[in-house]
CSV table of C-alpha atoms in Angstrom, one decimal:
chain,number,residue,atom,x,y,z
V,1469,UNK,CA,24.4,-12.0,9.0
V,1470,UNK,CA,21.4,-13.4,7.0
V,1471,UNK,CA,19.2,-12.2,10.0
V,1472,UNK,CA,20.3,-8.8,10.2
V,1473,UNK,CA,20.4,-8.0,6.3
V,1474,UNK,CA,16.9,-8.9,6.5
V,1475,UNK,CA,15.7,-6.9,9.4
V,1476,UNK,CA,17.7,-3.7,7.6
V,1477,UNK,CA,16.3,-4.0,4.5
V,1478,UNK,CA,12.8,-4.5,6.4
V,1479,UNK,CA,13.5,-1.0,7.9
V,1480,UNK,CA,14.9,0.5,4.6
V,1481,UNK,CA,11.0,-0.6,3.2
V,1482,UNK,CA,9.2,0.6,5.9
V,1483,UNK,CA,11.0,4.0,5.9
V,1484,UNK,CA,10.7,3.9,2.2
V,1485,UNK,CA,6.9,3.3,1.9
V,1486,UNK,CA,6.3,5.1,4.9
V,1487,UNK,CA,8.0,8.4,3.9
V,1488,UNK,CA,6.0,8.1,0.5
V,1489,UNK,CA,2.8,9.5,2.2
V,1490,UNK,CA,5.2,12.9,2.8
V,1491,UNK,CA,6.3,13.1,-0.6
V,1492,UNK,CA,2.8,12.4,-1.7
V,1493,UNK,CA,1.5,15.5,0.5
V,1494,UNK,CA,4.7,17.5,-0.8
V,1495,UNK,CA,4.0,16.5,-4.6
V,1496,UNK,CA,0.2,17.5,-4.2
V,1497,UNK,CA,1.1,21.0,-3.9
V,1498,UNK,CA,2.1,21.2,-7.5
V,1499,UNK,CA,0.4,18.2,-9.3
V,1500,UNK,CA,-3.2,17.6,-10.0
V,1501,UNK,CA,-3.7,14.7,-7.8
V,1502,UNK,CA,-4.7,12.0,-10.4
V,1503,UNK,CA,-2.8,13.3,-12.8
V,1504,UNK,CA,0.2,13.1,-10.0
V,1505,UNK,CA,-0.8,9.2,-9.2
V,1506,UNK,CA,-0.7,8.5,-12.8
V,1507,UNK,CA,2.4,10.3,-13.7
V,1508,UNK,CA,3.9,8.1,-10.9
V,1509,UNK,CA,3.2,4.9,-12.2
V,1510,UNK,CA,4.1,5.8,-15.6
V,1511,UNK,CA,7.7,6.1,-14.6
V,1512,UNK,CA,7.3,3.1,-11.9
V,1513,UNK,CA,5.7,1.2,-14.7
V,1514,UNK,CA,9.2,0.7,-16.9
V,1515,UNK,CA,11.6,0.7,-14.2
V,1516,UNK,CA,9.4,-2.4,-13.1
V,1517,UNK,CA,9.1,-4.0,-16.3
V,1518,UNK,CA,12.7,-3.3,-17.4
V,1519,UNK,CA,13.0,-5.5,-14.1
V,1520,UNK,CA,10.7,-7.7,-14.9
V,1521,UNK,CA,12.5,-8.6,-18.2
V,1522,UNK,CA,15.8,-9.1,-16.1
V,1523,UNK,CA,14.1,-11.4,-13.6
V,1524,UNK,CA,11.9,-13.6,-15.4
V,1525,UNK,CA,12.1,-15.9,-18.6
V,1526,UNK,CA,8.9,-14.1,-19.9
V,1527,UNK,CA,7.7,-10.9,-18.9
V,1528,UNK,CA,4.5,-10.7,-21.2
V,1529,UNK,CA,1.5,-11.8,-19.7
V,1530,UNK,CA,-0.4,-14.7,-21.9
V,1531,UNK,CA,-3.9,-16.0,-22.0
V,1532,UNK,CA,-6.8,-14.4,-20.6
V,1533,UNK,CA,-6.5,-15.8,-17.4
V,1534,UNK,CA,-3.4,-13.6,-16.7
V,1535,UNK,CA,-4.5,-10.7,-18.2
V,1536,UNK,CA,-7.5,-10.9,-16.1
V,1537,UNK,CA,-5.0,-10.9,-12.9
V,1538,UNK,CA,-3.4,-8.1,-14.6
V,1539,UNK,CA,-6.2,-6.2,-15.1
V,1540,UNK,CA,-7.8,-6.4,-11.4
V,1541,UNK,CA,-4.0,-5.4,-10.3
V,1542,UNK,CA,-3.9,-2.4,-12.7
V,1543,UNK,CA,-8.3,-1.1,-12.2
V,1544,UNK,CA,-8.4,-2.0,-8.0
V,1545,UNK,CA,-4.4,-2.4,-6.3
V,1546,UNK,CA,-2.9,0.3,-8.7
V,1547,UNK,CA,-5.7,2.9,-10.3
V,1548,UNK,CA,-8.2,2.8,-7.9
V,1549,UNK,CA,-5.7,2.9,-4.1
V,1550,UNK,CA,-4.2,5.4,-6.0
V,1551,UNK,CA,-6.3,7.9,-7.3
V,1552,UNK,CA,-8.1,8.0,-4.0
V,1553,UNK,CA,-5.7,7.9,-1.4
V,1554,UNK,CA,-4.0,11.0,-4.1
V,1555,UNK,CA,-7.6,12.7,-3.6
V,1556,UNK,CA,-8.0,12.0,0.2
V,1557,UNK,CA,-4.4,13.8,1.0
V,1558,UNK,CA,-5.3,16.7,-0.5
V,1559,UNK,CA,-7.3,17.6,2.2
V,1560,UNK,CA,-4.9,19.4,4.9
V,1561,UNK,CA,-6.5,17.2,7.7
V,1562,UNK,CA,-5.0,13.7,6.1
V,1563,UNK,CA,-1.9,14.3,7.1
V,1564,UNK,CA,1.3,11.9,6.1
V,1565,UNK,CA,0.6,10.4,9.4
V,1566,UNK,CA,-3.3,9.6,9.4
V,1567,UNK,CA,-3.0,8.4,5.4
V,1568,UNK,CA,-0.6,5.5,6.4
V,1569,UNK,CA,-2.6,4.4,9.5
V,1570,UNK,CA,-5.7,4.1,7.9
V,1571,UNK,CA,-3.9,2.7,4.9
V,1572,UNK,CA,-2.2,-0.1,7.6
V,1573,UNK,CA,-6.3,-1.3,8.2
V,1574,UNK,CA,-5.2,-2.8,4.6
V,1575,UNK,CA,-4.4,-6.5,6.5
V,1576,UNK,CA,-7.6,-6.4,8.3
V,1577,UNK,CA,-9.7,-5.4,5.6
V,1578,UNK,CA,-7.9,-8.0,3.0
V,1579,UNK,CA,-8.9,-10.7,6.1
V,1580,UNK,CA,-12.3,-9.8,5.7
V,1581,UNK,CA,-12.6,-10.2,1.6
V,1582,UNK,CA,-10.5,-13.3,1.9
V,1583,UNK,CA,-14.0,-14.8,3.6
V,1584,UNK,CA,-15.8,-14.3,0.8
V,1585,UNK,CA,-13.5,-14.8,-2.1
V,1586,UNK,CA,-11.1,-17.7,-0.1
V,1587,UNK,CA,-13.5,-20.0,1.7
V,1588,UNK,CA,-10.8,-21.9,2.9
V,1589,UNK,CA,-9.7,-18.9,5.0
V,1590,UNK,CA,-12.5,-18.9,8.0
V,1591,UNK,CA,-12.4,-16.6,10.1
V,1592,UNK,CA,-12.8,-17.9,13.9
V,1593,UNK,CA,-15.0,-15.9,16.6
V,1594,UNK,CA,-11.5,-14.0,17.7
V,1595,UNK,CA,-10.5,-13.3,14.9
V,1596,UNK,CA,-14.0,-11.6,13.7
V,1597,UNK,CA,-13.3,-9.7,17.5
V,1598,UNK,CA,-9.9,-8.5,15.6
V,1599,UNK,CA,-11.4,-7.6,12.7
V,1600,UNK,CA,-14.2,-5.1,14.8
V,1601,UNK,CA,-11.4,-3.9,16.8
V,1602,UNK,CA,-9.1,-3.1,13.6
V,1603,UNK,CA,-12.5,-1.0,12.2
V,1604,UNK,CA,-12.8,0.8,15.7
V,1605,UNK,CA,-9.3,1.7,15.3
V,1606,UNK,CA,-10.2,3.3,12.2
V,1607,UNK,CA,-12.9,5.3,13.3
V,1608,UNK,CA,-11.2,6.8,16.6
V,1609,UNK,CA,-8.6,7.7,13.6
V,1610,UNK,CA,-11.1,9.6,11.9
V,1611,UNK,CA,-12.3,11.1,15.1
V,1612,UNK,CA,-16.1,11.9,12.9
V,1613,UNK,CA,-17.6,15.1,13.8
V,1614,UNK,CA,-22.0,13.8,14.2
V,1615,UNK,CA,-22.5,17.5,14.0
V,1616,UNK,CA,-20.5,17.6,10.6
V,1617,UNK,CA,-20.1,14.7,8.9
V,1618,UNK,CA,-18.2,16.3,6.4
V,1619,UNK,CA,-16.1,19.0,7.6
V,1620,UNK,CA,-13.1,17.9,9.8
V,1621,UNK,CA,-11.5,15.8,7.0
V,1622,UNK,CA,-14.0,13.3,7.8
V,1623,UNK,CA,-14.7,12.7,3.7
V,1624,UNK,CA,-11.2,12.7,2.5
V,1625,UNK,CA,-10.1,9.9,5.7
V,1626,UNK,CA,-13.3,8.4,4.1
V,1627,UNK,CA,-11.6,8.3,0.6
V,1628,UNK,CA,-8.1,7.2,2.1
V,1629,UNK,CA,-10.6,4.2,3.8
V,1630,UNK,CA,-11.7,3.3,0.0
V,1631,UNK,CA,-8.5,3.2,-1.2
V,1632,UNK,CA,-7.3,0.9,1.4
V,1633,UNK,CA,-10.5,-1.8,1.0
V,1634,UNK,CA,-9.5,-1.4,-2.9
V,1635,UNK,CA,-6.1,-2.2,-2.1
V,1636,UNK,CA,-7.7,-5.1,-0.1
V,1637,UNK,CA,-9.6,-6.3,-2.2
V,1638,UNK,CA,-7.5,-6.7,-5.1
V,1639,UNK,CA,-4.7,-8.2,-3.4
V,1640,UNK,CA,-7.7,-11.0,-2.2
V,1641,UNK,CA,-9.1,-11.7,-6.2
V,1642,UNK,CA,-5.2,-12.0,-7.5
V,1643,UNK,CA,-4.7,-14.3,-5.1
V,1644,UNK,CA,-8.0,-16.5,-5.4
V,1645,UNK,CA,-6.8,-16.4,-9.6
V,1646,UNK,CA,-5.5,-19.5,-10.7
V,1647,UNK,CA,-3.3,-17.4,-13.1
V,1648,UNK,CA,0.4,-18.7,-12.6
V,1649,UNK,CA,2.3,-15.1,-13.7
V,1650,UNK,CA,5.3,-14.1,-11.9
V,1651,UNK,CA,4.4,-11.3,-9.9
V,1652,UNK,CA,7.0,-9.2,-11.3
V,1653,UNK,CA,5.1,-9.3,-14.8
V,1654,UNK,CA,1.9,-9.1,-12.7
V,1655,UNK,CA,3.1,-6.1,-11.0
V,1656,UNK,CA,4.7,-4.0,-14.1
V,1657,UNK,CA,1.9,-4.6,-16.7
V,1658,UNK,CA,-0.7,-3.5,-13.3
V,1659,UNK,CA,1.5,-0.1,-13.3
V,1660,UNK,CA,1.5,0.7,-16.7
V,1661,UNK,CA,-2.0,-0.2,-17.4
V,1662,UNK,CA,-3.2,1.2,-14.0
V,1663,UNK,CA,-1.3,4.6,-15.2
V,1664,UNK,CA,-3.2,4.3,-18.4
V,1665,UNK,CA,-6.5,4.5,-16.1
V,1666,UNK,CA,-5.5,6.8,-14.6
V,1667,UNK,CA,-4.7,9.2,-17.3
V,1668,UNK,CA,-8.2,8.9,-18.5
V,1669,UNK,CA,-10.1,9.2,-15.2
V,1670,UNK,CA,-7.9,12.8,-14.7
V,1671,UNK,CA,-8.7,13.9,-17.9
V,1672,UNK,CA,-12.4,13.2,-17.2
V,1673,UNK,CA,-11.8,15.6,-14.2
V,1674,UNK,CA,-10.6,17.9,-16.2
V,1675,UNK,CA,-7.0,17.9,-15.2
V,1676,UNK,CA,-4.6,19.0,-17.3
V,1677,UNK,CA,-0.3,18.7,-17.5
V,1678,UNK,CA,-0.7,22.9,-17.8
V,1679,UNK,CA,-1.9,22.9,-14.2
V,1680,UNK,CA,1.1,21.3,-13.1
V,1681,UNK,CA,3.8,23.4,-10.8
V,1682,UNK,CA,7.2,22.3,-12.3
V,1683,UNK,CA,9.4,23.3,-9.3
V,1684,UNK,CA,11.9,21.6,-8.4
V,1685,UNK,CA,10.2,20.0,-5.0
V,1686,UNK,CA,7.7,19.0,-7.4
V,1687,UNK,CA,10.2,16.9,-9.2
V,1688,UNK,CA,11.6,15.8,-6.5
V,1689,UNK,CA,8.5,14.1,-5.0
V,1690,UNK,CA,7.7,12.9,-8.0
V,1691,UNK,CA,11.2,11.5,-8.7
V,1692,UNK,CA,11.0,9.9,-5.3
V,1693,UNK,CA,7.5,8.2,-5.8
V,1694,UNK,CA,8.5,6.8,-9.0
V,1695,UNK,CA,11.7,5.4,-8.1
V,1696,UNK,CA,12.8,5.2,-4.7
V,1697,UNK,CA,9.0,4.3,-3.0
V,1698,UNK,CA,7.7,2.0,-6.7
V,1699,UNK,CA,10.9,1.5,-8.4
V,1700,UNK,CA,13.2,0.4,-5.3
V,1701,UNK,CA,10.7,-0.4,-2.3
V,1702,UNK,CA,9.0,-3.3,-4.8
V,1703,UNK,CA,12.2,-4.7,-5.8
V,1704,UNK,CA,13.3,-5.2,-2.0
V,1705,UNK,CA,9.4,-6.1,-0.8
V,1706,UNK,CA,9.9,-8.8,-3.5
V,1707,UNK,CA,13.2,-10.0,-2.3
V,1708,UNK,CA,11.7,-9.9,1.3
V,1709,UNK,CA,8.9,-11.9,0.4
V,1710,UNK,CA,10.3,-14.7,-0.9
V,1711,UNK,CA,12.4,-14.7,2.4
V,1712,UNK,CA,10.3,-14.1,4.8
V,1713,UNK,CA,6.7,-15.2,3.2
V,1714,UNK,CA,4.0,-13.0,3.6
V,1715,UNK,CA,3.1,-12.9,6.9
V,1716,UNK,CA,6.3,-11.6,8.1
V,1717,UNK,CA,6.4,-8.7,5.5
V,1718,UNK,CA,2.9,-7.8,5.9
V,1719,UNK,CA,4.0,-6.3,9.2
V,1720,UNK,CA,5.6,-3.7,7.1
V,1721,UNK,CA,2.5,-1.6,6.8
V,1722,UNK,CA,2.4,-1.2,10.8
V,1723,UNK,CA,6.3,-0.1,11.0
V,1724,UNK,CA,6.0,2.2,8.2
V,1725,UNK,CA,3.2,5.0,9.5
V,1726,UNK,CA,6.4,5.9,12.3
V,1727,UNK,CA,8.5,6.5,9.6
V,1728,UNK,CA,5.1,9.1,8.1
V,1729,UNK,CA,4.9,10.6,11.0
V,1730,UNK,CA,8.8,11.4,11.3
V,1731,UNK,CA,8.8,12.0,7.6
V,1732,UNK,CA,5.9,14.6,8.0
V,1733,UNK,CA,6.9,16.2,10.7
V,1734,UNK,CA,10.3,17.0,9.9
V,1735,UNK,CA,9.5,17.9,6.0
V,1736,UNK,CA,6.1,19.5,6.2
V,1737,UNK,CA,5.7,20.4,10.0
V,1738,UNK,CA,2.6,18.0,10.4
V,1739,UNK,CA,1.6,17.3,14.1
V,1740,UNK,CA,1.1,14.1,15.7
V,1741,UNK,CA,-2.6,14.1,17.3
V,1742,UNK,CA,-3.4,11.5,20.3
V,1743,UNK,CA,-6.2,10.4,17.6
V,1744,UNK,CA,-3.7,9.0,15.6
V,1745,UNK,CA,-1.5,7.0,18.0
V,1746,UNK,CA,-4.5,5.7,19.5
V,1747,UNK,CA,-6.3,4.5,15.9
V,1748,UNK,CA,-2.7,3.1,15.4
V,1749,UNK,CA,-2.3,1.1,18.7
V,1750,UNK,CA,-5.9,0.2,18.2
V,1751,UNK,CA,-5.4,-1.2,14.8
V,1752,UNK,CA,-2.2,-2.9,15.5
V,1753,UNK,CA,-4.1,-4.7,18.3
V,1754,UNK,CA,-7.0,-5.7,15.6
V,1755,UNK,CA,-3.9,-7.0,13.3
V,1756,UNK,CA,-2.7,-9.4,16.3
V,1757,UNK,CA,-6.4,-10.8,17.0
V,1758,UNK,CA,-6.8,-11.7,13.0
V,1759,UNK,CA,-3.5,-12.9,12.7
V,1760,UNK,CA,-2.5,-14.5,16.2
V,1761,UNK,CA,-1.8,-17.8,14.9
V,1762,UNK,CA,0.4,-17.1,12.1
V,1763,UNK,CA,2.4,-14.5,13.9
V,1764,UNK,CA,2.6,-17.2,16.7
V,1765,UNK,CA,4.1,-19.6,14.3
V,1766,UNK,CA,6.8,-17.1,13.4
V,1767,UNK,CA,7.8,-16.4,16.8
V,1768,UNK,CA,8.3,-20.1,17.3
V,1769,UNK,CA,10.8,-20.0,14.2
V,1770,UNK,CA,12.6,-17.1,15.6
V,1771,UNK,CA,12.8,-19.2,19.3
V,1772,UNK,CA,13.9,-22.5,17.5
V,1773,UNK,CA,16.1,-20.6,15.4
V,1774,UNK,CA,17.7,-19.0,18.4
């Protein structure tokens, strides 16, 4: 029973966090996409510190050190991923479907930051192999145009890339911080100051709340960012995690670009280009080189389980 509650709530996050790329695309059509990231995690912010205040003796960071952890959470995992994954969908070509592949490179690339920051994670000759095969999966994804570098999307799949070695590299520094802050404070005080940054940065752009479309799909995708994809999908990523550890929910971010794809094409009429499965399959393939031991081990618990 354990077992399949698991797998279904796995399946609930994955079509969760994959469907968000969709309501991200749909959202963009109204919102100023900064401005849209930010008014996200504004909302996201409370619900996850009104969590946080459930779930934990103390919800307030203290010291420096975890305000430092805080800070890199809010500046690289929740401003900067953000604002320029927002940015790189706005471009018709980065569809719901190619953001959340290139976004799944996220493992790989955290892999390759863990070698600098964690020198206790070394990375053996196959597993730099995986980590070569995860970036060629990325760049049959982008499918680059020599003749024009930047026409074909090529600079927006660029920015989507950015966001997911910022993503990368912040989960790598929280994790090499000796900080000991439950991750649900960690994770609410990011949001809200992450949202903060991201207020300034669009009104350094120039955006404005008077360019924003309130429709009602607006709202909607908004509504469902905030709550559903932040608000819910952390709450059951963190009950997963401390269930299935890290490895096993990690896998998450290869499940969930189906779920785009469905999501895109059944909301916003996106296609499905052979580029995409293929930077997919190749990427999933760079995942099990990096990874091959641990996701050996876990087979062996689901075999002596069984």
């Amino acid at each position: 029973m354990s077992r399949a509650r698991d797998l279904a709530l796995f399946l609930v996050l994955a079509a969760v966090w994959g469907s968000a790329f969709m309501a991200i695309t749909a959202g963009l059509a109204y919102f100023p996409p900064v401005l849209f990231a930010a008014l996200r995690y504004d909302v996201a912010g409370v619900v996850m510190l009104a969590y946080a205040a459930y779930a934990v003796d103390d919800p307030i960071p203290r010291g420096r050190d975890e305000w430092t952890v805080v800070a890199i959470g809010a500046t690289l995992i929740i401003a900067a991923y953000h604002a320029l994954l927002f940015v790189g969908q706005t471009d018709p070509a980065v569809t719901s479907a190619t953001a959340s592949v290139i976004v799944s490179l996220s493992p790989v690339l955290t892999t390759v930051f863990a070698r600098a920051f964690l020198p206790s994670e070394r990375l053996t000759l196959v597993g730099v192999l995986g980590l070569l095969v995860g970036l060629v999966g990325a760049v049959v994804l982008a499918a680059p145009d020599p003749a024009n570098l930047t026409g074909g999307g090529t600079v927006a799949k660029f920015l989507v890339l950015l966001a997911a070695a910022s993503f990368a590299l912040g989960s790598v520094l929280t994790r090499a911080s000796d900080a000991d802050v439950a991750i649900e404070t960690m994770e609410a005080w990011s949001m809200l100051l992450g949202a903060l940054l991201m207020h300034l940065v669009s009104a350094g752009l120039g955006e404005s709340v008077a360019d924003v479309a309130w429709t009602t799909e607006g709202i909607a995708a908004l509504a469902y960012l905030s709550i559903a994809a932040s608000g819910f999908g952390f709450l059951v990523y963190f009950d997963l995690l401390e269930r299935l550890g890290p490895i096993e929910i990690n896998l998450v971010s290869y499940v969930a670009p189906i779920f785009a794809a469905v999501a895109g094409w059944l909301f916003l009429s996106e296609g499905i280009t052979p580029n995409t499965v293929a930077g997919f399959l190749i990427i999933c393939a760079g995942f099990a080189l990096v990874k091959r031991a641990a996701l050996r081990a876990e087979l062996r618990k689901y075999e002596i389980s069984g």
